[in-house]
Amino acid sequence: AKDIAWDAFAPDTVPQAARDAARQVWSRRAWLEYTGLAETPALLIRFCLEAGRESDPKYFLTVRNTEEAWHIECFHRYAKLLGGYLDRPADARWEDVLNRTLYRDALDASQPLDTYVAVHCAVEDGLDLALYRLYAGNAREPVVAQILARVLADKERHAAFGWLYLAERAARMDAAARAAVATQIEAWLRHVAFTGYHIPSLSSSIDTAADDAAATLAAEAGLGAATPAQERASFRQYLADARTRLGELGIVLPVLRHPSLGEV
């Protein structure tokens, strides 16, 4: 309420079509952040339940949850400024893609905690960071630029935590544990990233024309979005960088094929 100059938003300077497009984009971002808001306390509980886990992640996750709540409020409020927050996607098929149960997965004792952190706190949060750097670079409208500057700083910390913790734990993993991490990252790429969760245009089962058009229009208007082509290029570069980084930790990610990306 105080850090963002909400009154600086001048709707008359933004075409109606661009505002309608951007409210779709920002509503969708709020939906994704809601997933993280539910996940973080579950992950914190998991760290607390496992004997011998370090104290630093527990303090960090407490702060991360607060930051996620701020993100949701900002995304929701900006969507309202643009014309109104959308409660759900127009195409109901997206609901199966977006409704993830990370809060349950984080508490699943059958999945090693180190593997979960590698997939979701390192690789996934790293992709989130790469995309938000792209969005911030396309933010010309003053209010959205302020929002993204603060969100980007938070997401840099979130991704840094995941990669730092993975590097610390990977040094103690045997070959089987490293292979299990690679398998879970591959599964996340195939069943989450490739289905359009972060980047709608990656979906091969849903017609993304409306989503692609909204993202393009919002990006061209400087409302903190990116075109589908920009997002896909960012994804390819990030995945290449992540593969190298994982390899340095002894985690070998196989080459994957996506219908529109080819081999990645």
Coordinates of C-alpha atoms in Angstrom, one line a residue:
A1 CA 0.0 0.0 0.0
K2 CA 2.9 2.4 0.7
D3 CA 5.8 1.2 -1.3
I4 CA 4.0 1.2 -4.7
A5 CA 2.7 4.5 -6.0
W6 CA -0.7 3.1 -7.1
D7 CA -2.1 6.5 -7.8
A8 CA 0.5 6.9 -10.6
F9 CA -1.4 4.5 -12.8
A10 CA -3.0 6.5 -15.6
P11 CA -5.6 4.2 -17.4
D12 CA -6.3 6.8 -20.1
T13 CA -2.7 6.4 -21.4
V14 CA -3.2 2.7 -21.9
P15 CA -5.4 1.4 -24.7
Q16 CA -8.4 -0.6 -23.5
A17 CA -7.4 -3.7 -25.5
A18 CA -4.0 -3.6 -23.8
R19 CA -5.6 -3.2 -20.4
D20 CA -7.9 -6.2 -21.0
A21 CA -5.0 -8.3 -22.2
A22 CA -2.8 -7.4 -19.2
R23 CA -5.5 -8.1 -16.6
Q24 CA -5.5 -11.7 -18.0
V25 CA -1.7 -11.9 -17.6
W26 CA -1.6 -10.5 -14.1
S27 CA -4.6 -12.5 -12.9
R28 CA -2.8 -15.6 -14.1
R29 CA 0.4 -14.7 -12.2
A30 CA -1.7 -14.3 -9.0
W31 CA -3.0 -17.9 -9.6
L32 CA 0.5 -19.2 -9.8
E33 CA 1.6 -17.3 -6.7
Y34 CA -1.3 -18.8 -4.7
T35 CA 0.2 -22.2 -5.3
G36 CA 3.5 -21.0 -3.8
L37 CA 1.7 -19.4 -0.8
A38 CA 0.3 -22.8 0.2
E39 CA 3.5 -24.7 -0.5
T40 CA 5.9 -22.7 1.6
P41 CA 4.4 -23.4 5.0
A42 CA 4.2 -27.1 4.1
L43 CA 7.9 -27.1 3.1
L44 CA 8.8 -25.3 6.4
I45 CA 7.0 -27.9 8.4
R46 CA 8.9 -30.6 6.4
F47 CA 12.2 -29.0 7.3
C48 CA 11.1 -28.8 11.0
L49 CA 10.0 -32.4 11.1
E50 CA 13.2 -33.9 9.7
A51 CA 15.9 -34.3 12.4
G52 CA 19.2 -32.6 11.8
R53 CA 18.0 -30.1 9.1
E54 CA 19.7 -26.8 9.1
S55 CA 18.1 -23.7 10.8
D56 CA 18.8 -21.3 7.9
P57 CA 16.2 -22.7 5.5
K58 CA 13.5 -22.5 8.2
Y59 CA 14.1 -18.8 8.8
F60 CA 14.3 -18.2 5.1
L61 CA 11.0 -19.9 4.3
T62 CA 9.2 -17.8 6.9
V63 CA 10.3 -14.7 5.1
R64 CA 9.6 -16.2 1.7
N65 CA 5.9 -16.8 2.6
T66 CA 5.5 -13.2 3.6
E67 CA 7.0 -12.1 0.3
E68 CA 4.7 -14.4 -1.7
A69 CA 1.7 -12.9 0.1
W70 CA 2.9 -9.4 -1.0
H71 CA 3.2 -10.6 -4.6
I72 CA -0.3 -12.0 -4.6
E73 CA -1.7 -8.7 -3.2
C74 CA 0.2 -6.7 -5.8
F75 CA -0.7 -8.9 -8.7
H76 CA -4.4 -8.9 -7.7
R77 CA -4.4 -5.1 -7.1
Y78 CA -2.8 -4.4 -10.4
A79 CA -5.2 -6.6 -12.3
K80 CA -8.0 -4.6 -10.6
L81 CA -6.5 -1.3 -11.8
L82 CA -6.4 -2.7 -15.3
G83 CA -10.1 -3.5 -15.3
G84 CA -10.7 -6.3 -12.8
Y85 CA -9.1 -9.4 -11.3
L86 CA -10.2 -12.7 -13.0
D87 CA -11.0 -15.5 -10.7
R88 CA -10.3 -18.3 -13.1
P89 CA -9.1 -19.0 -16.7
A90 CA -11.6 -18.6 -19.5
D91 CA -10.6 -22.1 -20.8
A92 CA -11.4 -24.6 -18.0
R93 CA -8.8 -27.0 -19.3
W94 CA -6.1 -24.7 -17.8
E95 CA -7.4 -25.6 -14.3
D96 CA -5.9 -29.1 -14.4
V97 CA -2.6 -27.5 -15.4
L98 CA -2.6 -24.8 -12.8
N99 CA -4.1 -26.6 -9.8
R100 CA -1.0 -28.2 -8.3
T101 CA -0.8 -29.8 -4.9
L102 CA 2.7 -28.7 -3.9
Y103 CA 1.7 -28.4 -0.2
R104 CA 0.9 -32.1 -0.2
D105 CA 4.0 -33.0 -2.2
A106 CA 6.3 -31.2 0.2
L107 CA 4.9 -33.2 3.1
D108 CA 5.1 -36.5 1.3
A109 CA 7.7 -38.5 3.3
S110 CA 8.2 -40.9 0.4
Q111 CA 9.9 -38.2 -1.6
P112 CA 13.3 -37.1 -0.3
L113 CA 13.4 -33.5 0.8
D114 CA 16.7 -32.8 -1.0
T115 CA 15.0 -33.9 -4.3
Y116 CA 12.0 -31.7 -3.7
V117 CA 14.2 -28.7 -3.0
A118 CA 16.3 -29.4 -6.2
V119 CA 13.2 -29.5 -8.4
H120 CA 11.1 -26.8 -7.0
C121 CA 13.4 -24.4 -5.1
A122 CA 16.4 -24.5 -7.5
V123 CA 15.2 -25.4 -11.0
E124 CA 11.6 -24.2 -10.9
D125 CA 12.3 -21.0 -8.9
G126 CA 15.3 -20.4 -11.2
L127 CA 13.0 -20.5 -14.2
D128 CA 10.6 -18.1 -12.4
L129 CA 13.4 -15.7 -11.9
A130 CA 14.5 -15.8 -15.5
L131 CA 11.0 -15.0 -16.7
Y132 CA 10.5 -12.2 -14.2
R133 CA 13.8 -10.6 -15.4
L134 CA 12.2 -10.7 -18.8
Y135 CA 9.0 -9.1 -17.6
A136 CA 10.8 -6.4 -15.7
G137 CA 12.8 -5.6 -18.8
N138 CA 9.5 -5.0 -20.7
A139 CA 7.9 -2.8 -17.9
R140 CA 7.5 0.8 -19.0
E141 CA 4.3 1.7 -17.2
P142 CA 5.4 3.3 -13.9
V143 CA 3.3 1.3 -11.4
V144 CA 4.1 -2.1 -13.0
A145 CA 7.8 -1.2 -13.1
Q146 CA 7.8 -0.5 -9.3
I147 CA 6.0 -3.8 -8.7
L148 CA 8.4 -5.9 -10.8
A149 CA 11.5 -4.2 -9.3
R150 CA 10.4 -5.4 -5.8
V151 CA 9.2 -8.8 -7.0
L152 CA 12.4 -9.4 -8.9
A153 CA 14.5 -8.8 -5.8
D154 CA 12.5 -11.3 -3.9
K155 CA 12.7 -13.9 -6.6
E156 CA 16.4 -13.5 -6.9
R157 CA 16.7 -14.5 -3.2
H158 CA 14.2 -17.4 -3.7
A159 CA 16.2 -18.9 -6.5
A160 CA 19.5 -18.3 -4.8
F161 CA 18.3 -20.2 -1.8
G162 CA 17.4 -23.2 -3.9
W163 CA 20.7 -23.4 -5.8
L164 CA 22.8 -22.8 -2.7
Y165 CA 21.0 -25.5 -0.7
L166 CA 21.2 -27.9 -3.6
A167 CA 24.9 -27.3 -4.0
E168 CA 25.4 -28.0 -0.2
R169 CA 23.4 -31.2 -0.2
A170 CA 24.6 -32.5 -3.6
A171 CA 28.1 -32.8 -2.1
R172 CA 26.8 -35.5 0.2
M173 CA 24.7 -37.4 -2.4
D174 CA 25.8 -40.7 -3.8
A175 CA 25.3 -41.6 -7.5
A176 CA 21.8 -43.1 -6.9
A177 CA 20.6 -39.9 -5.1
R178 CA 21.9 -37.7 -7.9
A179 CA 20.2 -39.9 -10.5
A180 CA 16.9 -39.6 -8.6
V181 CA 17.2 -35.8 -8.6
A182 CA 17.7 -35.9 -12.4
T183 CA 14.7 -38.1 -12.8
Q184 CA 12.5 -35.8 -10.8
I185 CA 13.7 -32.7 -12.6
E186 CA 13.0 -34.5 -16.0
A187 CA 9.5 -35.4 -14.7
W188 CA 8.8 -31.8 -13.7
L189 CA 9.9 -30.5 -17.1
R190 CA 7.7 -33.0 -18.9
H191 CA 4.6 -32.8 -16.7
V192 CA 4.6 -29.2 -15.6
A193 CA 6.9 -26.9 -17.6
F194 CA 6.0 -28.5 -20.9
T195 CA 2.3 -28.3 -20.2
G196 CA 2.3 -24.5 -20.1
Y197 CA 2.3 -23.9 -16.4
H198 CA 4.8 -21.1 -16.5
I199 CA 4.7 -20.4 -20.2
P200 CA 1.2 -21.0 -21.7
S201 CA 2.5 -21.3 -25.3
L202 CA 4.4 -24.5 -24.4
S203 CA 1.1 -26.4 -24.0
S204 CA 0.5 -28.9 -26.8
S205 CA -3.0 -29.9 -25.6
I206 CA -4.7 -26.5 -25.1
D207 CA -5.2 -23.9 -27.8
T208 CA -3.1 -21.0 -26.5
A209 CA -4.0 -18.4 -29.1
A210 CA -5.9 -16.2 -26.7
D211 CA -3.2 -16.4 -24.1
D212 CA -0.5 -15.7 -26.6
A213 CA -2.4 -12.7 -28.0
A214 CA -2.9 -11.3 -24.5
A215 CA 0.8 -11.7 -23.6
T216 CA 1.9 -10.1 -26.8
L217 CA -0.5 -7.1 -26.4
A218 CA 0.5 -6.5 -22.8
A219 CA 4.2 -6.8 -23.7
E220 CA 3.9 -4.3 -26.5
A221 CA 2.1 -1.8 -24.2
G222 CA 4.9 -2.0 -21.7
L223 CA 2.7 -3.6 -19.0
G224 CA 5.3 -6.0 -17.6
A225 CA 4.8 -9.0 -19.9
A226 CA 6.7 -10.8 -22.7
T227 CA 5.7 -12.3 -26.0
P228 CA 5.5 -16.1 -26.3
A229 CA 8.6 -16.1 -28.5
Q230 CA 10.5 -14.2 -25.8
E231 CA 9.4 -16.5 -23.1
R232 CA 10.3 -19.6 -25.1
A233 CA 13.7 -18.2 -25.8
S234 CA 14.2 -17.4 -22.2
F235 CA 13.2 -20.9 -21.3
R236 CA 15.6 -22.5 -23.7
Q237 CA 18.5 -20.4 -22.4
Y238 CA 17.6 -21.0 -18.8
L239 CA 17.4 -24.7 -19.3
A240 CA 20.8 -24.8 -21.0
D241 CA 22.3 -22.9 -18.1
A242 CA 20.6 -25.1 -15.5
R243 CA 21.8 -28.2 -17.3
T244 CA 25.4 -26.9 -17.0
R245 CA 25.0 -25.9 -13.4
L246 CA 23.5 -29.3 -12.5
G247 CA 26.3 -31.1 -14.3
E248 CA 28.8 -29.3 -12.1
L249 CA 27.0 -30.9 -9.1
G250 CA 27.1 -34.3 -10.7
I251 CA 23.5 -34.3 -11.7
V252 CA 23.1 -35.2 -15.4
L253 CA 19.9 -34.1 -17.0
P254 CA 19.0 -35.9 -20.2
V255 CA 18.2 -34.1 -23.5
L256 CA 14.4 -33.7 -23.8
R257 CA 12.2 -33.1 -26.8
H258 CA 9.2 -30.7 -26.9
P259 CA 6.8 -30.4 -29.9
S260 CA 7.6 -26.7 -30.5
L261 CA 11.0 -26.3 -28.9
G262 CA 12.6 -29.4 -30.4
E263 CA 15.5 -30.8 -28.4
V264 CA 16.3 -28.9 -25.2

